[in-house]
Amino acid sequence: MYATMIWSGNDLAILDQTLLPKQVKYLTCDNYHQVKDAIKTLQVRGAPAIGAAAAFAMVLGAKEISKKNDFINELKIIRDDLISARPTAVNLAWAAHKLYNIALCSDDVTVDIIIQRMEDAAIRIQTEDVKINKKMGEYGTEVVPQNAVVITHCNAGALATCGWGTALGVIRSAYAQKKIKMVYADETRPLLQGSRLTAYELHKDGIPVRVITDGMAAWTIKEQGINFAITGADRIALNGDSANKIGTYGLALICKAHNVPFYIAAPVSTFDFTAPSGKDIPVELRNQEEVLSFNGVKVAPEGVGAFNPAFDVTPAELISGIITEYGVLRPPYTQSIALLRKKVAETK
Ligand code: MRU
């Protein structure tokens, strides 16, 4: 799969995902505003990928303000500006805070050294992400049944990360072990991440995939022997409530009704240890035109409005397990996530 982003040392080349699968084109960003715009417009999307892009944006921003007297304050403004680009995916805030804190804790060195440390950290976020995804793939394979007929929603693949993927990483690892018979990819209205990106990735890797519209999920589960569901996540609260692309909650309910196990795969950077439950997760509302139009062509009547939440929150009780790089978490999540948090603190 093509790299989601390539850091040159001076600029960040972002694979423009709004053009896929028709066109493979990189957008070169040499300032943080360009990266912020690319995040906002979904040219780069998927929680871990926007986290890494934000880390590189912080480096670009730091370079832009390196001569300013109030460097730290200016950097804080850049951090908060970046975080505002997409409010639900917590990886964005996680990476921006991480890079800012490096600067904050480096008051004994020159700005050039601070920027070098920030750049090293951004590169680490990018390279570590692939290792984390492979680890999730290993743990996740264990819960995938033999002859799995899988359903997934949105795109949680190599394109949504820095490589391999979270949910699609598990599918890739399970496919390598000959466990996957078929993957059904929800089209994922309104922006079609499922048909444009998930189907593209799986097809490119030779993994059998069929696209269905989101409204076909219940019937397909009933009729096509689907026995495993997996998605990624954008933010997971302390009780296990998990935000992901709009439509995930509905899919989880359908799975419950048909006794199909519903799993989430997400790295630790997607957990929000400050959010007690899903009620504390902000849900991004996007432009109504995304719903009122299809492929850039207006389909709804003039004068009609739309409701366009980009994400929904799946209640913890609908989730069979959460696959992380530390292993598979099981309910009750308040306990397993508290344990995960402890492990993370111990390995730091
Ligand atoms: O709006 P998007 O395309 O950024 O939404 C992405 C998702 O909801 C993904 O499923 C999620 O970020 C997990 S990505 C590994």
Short mmCIF file of C-alpha atoms and ligand atoms in Angstrom, two decimals:
data_model
loop_
_atom_site.label_atom_id
_atom_site.label_comp_id
_atom_site.label_asym_id
_atom_site.label_seq_id
_atom_site.Cartn_x
_atom_site.Cartn_y
_atom_site.Cartn_z
CA MET A 1 0.00 0.00 0.00
CA TYR A 2 1.15 3.55 -0.68
CA ALA A 3 2.61 5.45 2.27
CA THR A 4 -0.01 7.67 3.93
CA MET A 5 2.62 10.36 4.45
CA ILE A 6 6.31 10.90 3.73
CA TRP A 7 8.44 13.25 5.83
CA SER A 8 11.42 14.72 3.95
CA GLY A 9 12.92 16.66 6.84
CA ASN A 10 11.56 19.91 5.40
CA ASP A 11 8.04 19.05 4.33
CA LEU A 12 5.32 16.45 4.66
CA ALA A 13 3.95 14.78 1.52
CA ILE A 14 0.40 13.59 2.23
CA LEU A 15 -1.34 11.01 0.07
CA ASP A 16 -4.58 12.76 -0.92
CA GLN A 17 -7.19 10.19 0.12
CA THR A 18 -10.07 12.22 -1.29
CA LEU A 19 -8.80 11.29 -4.78
CA LEU A 20 -8.49 7.54 -4.17
CA PRO A 21 -8.93 5.10 -5.79
CA LYS A 22 -9.00 7.03 -9.08
CA GLN A 23 -5.84 9.01 -8.55
CA VAL A 24 -2.69 8.54 -6.49
CA LYS A 25 -1.39 12.00 -5.74
CA TYR A 26 0.70 13.47 -2.93
CA LEU A 27 0.15 16.94 -1.58
CA THR A 28 3.32 18.64 -0.32
CA CYS A 29 2.87 20.62 2.90
CA ASP A 30 5.68 22.90 4.02
CA ASN A 31 3.77 24.71 6.75
CA TYR A 32 1.48 23.62 9.52
CA HIS A 33 -1.62 25.36 8.11
CA GLN A 34 -1.48 23.15 5.01
CA VAL A 35 -1.38 20.02 7.17
CA LYS A 36 -4.28 21.32 9.25
CA ASP A 37 -6.31 21.90 6.09
CA ALA A 38 -5.44 18.41 4.81
CA ILE A 39 -6.71 16.97 8.13
CA LYS A 40 -9.90 19.05 8.00
CA THR A 41 -10.72 18.08 4.44
CA LEU A 42 -9.94 14.38 5.03
CA GLN A 43 -7.06 14.33 2.55
CA VAL A 44 -5.39 12.56 5.45
CA ARG A 45 -7.85 10.74 7.73
CA GLY A 46 -8.14 7.87 10.17
CA ALA A 47 -7.27 8.45 13.83
CA PRO A 48 -3.65 7.19 13.92
CA ALA A 49 -2.80 8.81 10.57
CA ILE A 50 -4.06 12.22 11.66
CA GLY A 51 -2.12 11.80 14.91
CA ALA A 52 1.12 11.30 12.96
CA ALA A 53 0.28 14.13 10.54
CA ALA A 54 -0.37 16.45 13.49
CA ALA A 55 3.01 15.51 14.99
CA PHE A 56 4.77 16.54 11.77
CA ALA A 57 2.59 19.68 11.62
CA MET A 58 3.86 20.60 15.10
CA VAL A 59 7.44 20.32 13.80
CA LEU A 60 6.61 22.53 10.79
CA GLY A 61 4.85 25.00 13.11
CA ALA A 62 7.83 25.05 15.49
CA LYS A 63 10.16 25.86 12.59
CA GLU A 64 7.89 28.72 11.53
CA ILE A 65 8.01 30.35 14.98
CA SER A 66 11.59 29.41 15.90
CA LYS A 67 12.80 33.03 15.97
CA LYS A 68 9.96 34.31 18.14
CA ASN A 69 10.64 35.31 21.75
CA ASP A 70 7.54 33.61 23.14
CA PHE A 71 8.21 30.32 21.33
CA ILE A 72 6.37 28.12 23.87
CA ASN A 73 3.24 30.27 23.90
CA GLU A 74 3.16 30.41 20.12
CA LEU A 75 3.62 26.65 19.97
CA LYS A 76 0.67 26.22 22.32
CA ILE A 77 -1.49 28.28 19.95
CA ILE A 78 -0.42 26.03 17.06
CA ARG A 79 -1.15 22.92 19.13
CA ASP A 80 -4.67 24.07 19.98
CA ASP A 81 -5.32 25.19 16.42
CA LEU A 82 -4.35 21.75 15.13
CA ILE A 83 -6.50 19.98 17.73
CA SER A 84 -9.51 22.01 16.59
CA ALA A 85 -9.22 20.54 13.07
CA ARG A 86 -11.00 17.31 14.01
CA PRO A 87 -12.40 17.04 17.53
CA THR A 88 -13.31 13.34 17.86
CA ALA A 89 -10.14 11.41 16.94
CA VAL A 90 -8.17 11.70 20.16
CA ASN A 91 -4.91 10.58 18.51
CA LEU A 92 -4.68 14.08 17.07
CA ALA A 93 -4.74 15.73 20.51
CA TRP A 94 -2.51 12.96 21.90
CA ALA A 95 0.23 13.61 19.31
CA ALA A 96 -0.04 17.42 19.45
CA HIS A 97 0.23 17.38 23.27
CA LYS A 98 3.12 14.92 23.15
CA LEU A 99 5.14 17.19 20.84
CA TYR A 100 4.25 20.32 22.80
CA ASN A 101 5.30 18.69 26.06
CA ILE A 102 8.69 17.82 24.58
CA ALA A 103 9.23 21.52 23.93
CA LEU A 104 7.88 22.48 27.34
CA CYS A 105 10.28 20.11 29.12
CA SER A 106 13.32 21.28 27.13
CA ASP A 107 13.83 24.75 28.60
CA ASP A 108 17.55 24.14 29.12
CA VAL A 109 18.40 23.80 25.41
CA THR A 110 18.28 25.92 22.24
CA VAL A 111 15.20 26.11 20.03
CA ASP A 112 17.09 24.22 17.32
CA ILE A 113 17.63 21.31 19.70
CA ILE A 114 13.96 21.44 20.77
CA ILE A 115 12.88 21.21 17.14
CA GLN A 116 15.26 18.31 16.56
CA ARG A 117 13.77 16.49 19.56
CA MET A 118 10.25 17.18 18.27
CA GLU A 119 11.17 15.87 14.82
CA ASP A 120 12.67 12.70 16.32
CA ALA A 121 9.45 12.17 18.28
CA ALA A 122 7.24 12.67 15.21
CA ILE A 123 9.29 10.16 13.24
CA ARG A 124 9.02 7.74 16.19
CA ILE A 125 5.21 8.11 16.25
CA GLN A 126 5.13 7.22 12.56
CA THR A 127 7.44 4.20 12.74
CA GLU A 128 6.05 2.90 16.04
CA ASP A 129 2.52 3.00 14.63
CA VAL A 130 3.32 0.27 12.11
CA LYS A 131 4.88 -1.94 14.83
CA ILE A 132 1.84 -1.35 17.07
CA ASN A 133 -0.53 -2.33 14.26
CA LYS A 134 1.40 -5.55 13.58
CA LYS A 135 1.23 -6.39 17.28
CA MET A 136 -2.55 -5.80 17.25
CA GLY A 137 -2.71 -8.02 14.19
CA GLU A 138 -1.01 -10.85 16.14
CA TYR A 139 -3.35 -10.55 19.13
CA GLY A 140 -6.39 -9.99 16.96
CA THR A 141 -5.88 -13.06 14.79
CA GLU A 142 -6.52 -15.24 17.83
CA VAL A 143 -10.13 -14.03 18.10
CA VAL A 144 -10.91 -14.38 14.37
CA PRO A 145 -12.79 -17.64 13.68
CA GLN A 146 -11.64 -20.11 11.02
CA ASN A 147 -13.39 -19.47 7.66
CA ALA A 148 -14.26 -16.01 8.84
CA VAL A 149 -16.86 -14.05 6.92
CA VAL A 150 -16.13 -10.57 8.19
CA ILE A 151 -17.93 -7.25 8.13
CA THR A 152 -16.14 -3.94 8.66
CA HIS A 153 -17.13 -0.29 8.53
CA CYS A 154 -15.24 2.78 7.27
CA ASN A 155 -11.51 2.38 6.65
CA ALA A 156 -9.24 1.29 9.46
CA GLY A 157 -6.44 0.12 7.22
CA ALA A 158 -2.96 1.12 6.14
CA LEU A 159 -4.45 4.36 4.81
CA ALA A 160 -5.95 5.28 8.18
CA THR A 161 -2.63 4.68 9.93
CA CYS A 162 1.08 4.79 9.11
CA GLY A 163 0.87 1.27 7.66
CA TRP A 164 -0.82 -2.17 8.05
CA GLY A 165 -3.92 -0.84 9.81
CA THR A 166 -5.87 -1.51 12.99
CA ALA A 167 -9.05 -3.44 12.05
CA LEU A 168 -7.68 -4.17 8.56
CA GLY A 169 -4.36 -5.06 10.17
CA VAL A 170 -6.15 -7.81 12.09
CA ILE A 171 -7.82 -8.92 8.85
CA ARG A 172 -4.45 -8.88 7.03
CA SER A 173 -2.79 -10.96 9.77
CA ALA A 174 -5.72 -13.40 9.87
CA TYR A 175 -5.69 -13.69 6.08
CA ALA A 176 -1.99 -14.60 6.21
CA GLN A 177 -3.06 -17.47 8.48
CA LYS A 178 -5.73 -18.52 5.96
CA LYS A 179 -8.60 -17.67 8.30
CA ILE A 180 -10.46 -15.20 6.07
CA LYS A 181 -13.05 -16.39 3.55
CA MET A 182 -14.67 -13.06 2.69
CA VAL A 183 -14.76 -9.46 3.89
CA TYR A 184 -17.87 -7.31 3.48
CA ALA A 185 -16.99 -3.62 3.46
CA ASP A 186 -19.76 -1.18 4.34
CA GLU A 187 -19.69 1.58 1.75
CA THR A 188 -19.73 4.16 4.60
CA ARG A 189 -21.89 7.10 3.62
CA PRO A 190 -21.45 10.00 3.21
CA LEU A 191 -17.78 10.00 2.17
CA LEU A 192 -17.42 6.35 1.09
CA GLN A 193 -14.27 5.39 3.00
CA GLY A 194 -15.46 1.76 2.84
CA SER A 195 -15.92 1.47 -0.91
CA ARG A 196 -13.17 3.87 -1.95
CA LEU A 197 -10.47 2.93 0.56
CA THR A 198 -11.17 -0.38 2.35
CA ALA A 199 -12.19 -2.22 -0.82
CA TYR A 200 -9.17 -0.70 -2.59
CA GLU A 201 -6.71 -1.84 0.08
CA LEU A 202 -8.09 -5.35 0.42
CA HIS A 203 -8.43 -5.87 -3.32
CA LYS A 204 -4.85 -4.69 -3.86
CA ASP A 205 -3.69 -7.30 -1.32
CA GLY A 206 -5.75 -10.06 -2.95
CA ILE A 207 -8.06 -10.39 0.08
CA PRO A 208 -11.61 -11.27 -1.09
CA VAL A 209 -13.87 -8.26 -0.55
CA ARG A 210 -17.40 -7.25 -1.47
CA VAL A 211 -18.85 -3.78 -1.00
CA ILE A 212 -22.34 -3.34 0.43
CA THR A 213 -24.25 -0.15 1.15
CA ASP A 214 -24.59 0.60 4.86
CA GLY A 215 -28.32 -0.23 4.77
CA MET A 216 -27.55 -3.76 3.53
CA ALA A 217 -25.60 -4.76 6.64
CA ALA A 218 -28.45 -6.45 8.56
CA TRP A 219 -29.61 -8.52 5.61
CA THR A 220 -26.07 -9.44 4.57
CA ILE A 221 -25.25 -10.58 8.11
CA LYS A 222 -28.39 -12.73 8.13
CA GLU A 223 -27.96 -14.19 4.64
CA GLN A 224 -24.22 -14.43 4.03
CA GLY A 225 -23.03 -16.22 7.18
CA ILE A 226 -21.09 -13.29 8.61
CA ASN A 227 -19.47 -14.56 11.81
CA PHE A 228 -17.12 -11.74 12.81
CA ALA A 229 -17.30 -7.93 12.86
CA ILE A 230 -14.39 -5.58 13.39
CA THR A 231 -13.88 -1.83 13.16
CA GLY A 232 -11.35 0.74 14.34
CA ALA A 233 -12.05 3.55 16.80
CA ASP A 234 -11.45 7.27 17.09
CA ARG A 235 -11.76 7.61 20.86
CA ILE A 236 -12.40 5.07 23.61
CA ALA A 237 -13.67 6.17 27.02
CA LEU A 238 -12.67 4.63 30.36
CA ASN A 239 -15.81 2.46 30.43
CA GLY A 240 -15.20 1.09 26.91
CA ASP A 241 -17.75 3.25 25.05
CA SER A 242 -16.10 3.74 21.66
CA ALA A 243 -16.48 6.44 19.03
CA ASN A 244 -16.00 5.45 15.41
CA LYS A 245 -17.32 6.44 11.98
CA ILE A 246 -21.06 7.12 11.88
CA GLY A 247 -22.86 3.82 11.29
CA THR A 248 -20.67 1.77 13.62
CA TYR A 249 -23.24 1.90 16.45
CA GLY A 250 -25.95 0.61 14.12
CA LEU A 251 -23.66 -2.17 12.93
CA ALA A 252 -22.89 -3.19 16.52
CA LEU A 253 -26.63 -3.35 17.31
CA ILE A 254 -27.25 -5.55 14.26
CA CYS A 255 -24.38 -7.83 15.31
CA LYS A 256 -25.87 -8.15 18.79
CA ALA A 257 -29.25 -9.12 17.30
CA HIS A 258 -27.57 -11.85 15.22
CA ASN A 259 -25.09 -13.11 17.83
CA VAL A 260 -22.12 -11.98 15.75
CA PRO A 261 -19.10 -10.97 17.88
CA PHE A 262 -18.29 -7.29 17.40
CA TYR A 263 -14.64 -6.28 18.01
CA ILE A 264 -12.75 -3.02 17.96
CA ALA A 265 -9.02 -2.74 17.20
CA ALA A 266 -7.29 0.40 18.45
CA PRO A 267 -3.90 1.43 19.83
CA VAL A 268 -3.45 2.92 23.31
CA SER A 269 -3.22 6.40 21.74
CA THR A 270 -6.95 6.08 20.89
CA PHE A 271 -7.93 5.71 24.56
CA ASP A 272 -9.02 8.87 26.32
CA PHE A 273 -8.10 8.27 29.94
CA THR A 274 -9.81 11.53 30.89
CA ALA A 275 -13.23 10.55 29.51
CA PRO A 276 -15.29 8.48 31.98
CA SER A 277 -17.85 7.45 29.36
CA GLY A 278 -19.10 8.01 25.82
CA LYS A 279 -21.02 11.06 27.05
CA ASP A 280 -17.66 12.81 27.37
CA ILE A 281 -16.66 12.19 23.75
CA PRO A 282 -17.15 15.18 21.43
CA VAL A 283 -18.79 14.19 18.16
CA GLU A 284 -17.67 16.13 15.09
CA LEU A 285 -20.48 17.64 13.04
CA ARG A 286 -19.56 18.18 9.42
CA ASN A 287 -20.92 20.23 6.54
CA GLN A 288 -24.50 19.31 5.56
CA GLU A 289 -23.53 19.25 1.89
CA GLU A 290 -21.67 15.97 2.43
CA VAL A 291 -25.07 14.34 3.06
CA LEU A 292 -27.15 16.35 0.63
CA SER A 293 -24.82 15.57 -2.25
CA PHE A 294 -23.37 12.41 -3.75
CA ASN A 295 -19.96 12.53 -5.37
CA GLY A 296 -20.13 16.32 -5.45
CA VAL A 297 -23.55 16.37 -7.15
CA LYS A 298 -26.51 17.73 -5.18
CA VAL A 299 -29.19 15.03 -4.84
CA ALA A 300 -31.49 16.38 -2.10
CA PRO A 301 -34.03 19.07 -2.98
CA GLU A 302 -32.95 22.69 -2.61
CA GLY A 303 -33.94 24.11 0.76
CA VAL A 304 -33.73 20.80 2.65
CA GLY A 305 -31.20 20.60 5.49
CA ALA A 306 -29.25 17.63 6.86
CA PHE A 307 -27.80 16.30 10.11
CA ASN A 308 -24.21 15.17 9.57
CA PRO A 309 -22.46 13.71 12.62
CA ALA A 310 -19.16 12.20 11.43
CA PHE A 311 -19.05 9.68 14.28
CA ASP A 312 -21.24 7.79 16.69
CA VAL A 313 -20.49 6.16 20.03
CA THR A 314 -21.01 2.43 20.44
CA PRO A 315 -21.90 1.54 24.03
CA ALA A 316 -19.42 -0.80 25.72
CA GLU A 317 -22.03 -3.54 26.24
CA LEU A 318 -22.17 -4.13 22.48
CA ILE A 319 -18.41 -4.69 22.18
CA SER A 320 -17.11 -8.27 22.54
CA GLY A 321 -13.47 -7.22 22.90
CA ILE A 322 -11.04 -4.37 22.23
CA ILE A 323 -7.82 -5.43 20.53
CA THR A 324 -4.80 -3.33 21.54
CA GLU A 325 -1.02 -3.68 21.24
CA TYR A 326 -1.10 -4.88 24.86
CA GLY A 327 -3.56 -7.70 24.20
CA VAL A 328 -7.32 -8.15 23.91
CA LEU A 329 -9.40 -6.30 26.52
CA ARG A 330 -12.61 -7.94 27.70
CA PRO A 331 -15.62 -6.65 29.61
CA PRO A 332 -16.01 -5.29 32.19
CA TYR A 333 -14.00 -2.57 30.48
CA THR A 334 -13.82 -0.27 33.48
CA GLN A 335 -11.54 -2.93 34.97
CA SER A 336 -9.63 -4.03 31.86
CA ILE A 337 -9.02 -0.42 30.75
CA ALA A 338 -7.84 0.55 34.25
CA LEU A 339 -5.39 -2.36 34.05
CA LEU A 340 -4.26 -1.29 30.59
CA ARG A 341 -3.67 2.22 31.89
CA LYS A 342 -1.50 0.82 34.70
CA LYS A 343 0.52 -1.30 32.25
CA VAL A 344 1.06 1.69 29.98
CA ALA A 345 2.28 3.80 32.93
CA GLU A 346 4.68 1.00 33.99
CA THR A 347 6.22 0.62 30.52
CA LYS A 348 6.84 4.38 30.06
O1 MRU B 1 -13.64 10.47 9.14
P1 MRU B 1 -12.53 9.45 9.07
O2 MRU B 1 -12.38 8.84 7.74
O3 MRU B 1 -11.24 10.02 9.61
O4 MRU B 1 -13.00 8.32 10.08
C1 MRU B 1 -12.11 7.27 10.32
C2 MRU B 1 -12.67 6.22 11.17
O5 MRU B 1 -13.74 6.34 11.73
C3 MRU B 1 -11.80 5.03 11.39
O6 MRU B 1 -12.57 3.89 11.52
C4 MRU B 1 -11.01 5.26 12.69
O7 MRU B 1 -10.28 6.45 12.61
C5 MRU B 1 -10.10 4.14 12.98
S1 MRU B 1 -8.70 4.22 11.91
C6 MRU B 1 -7.56 3.07 12.24
#
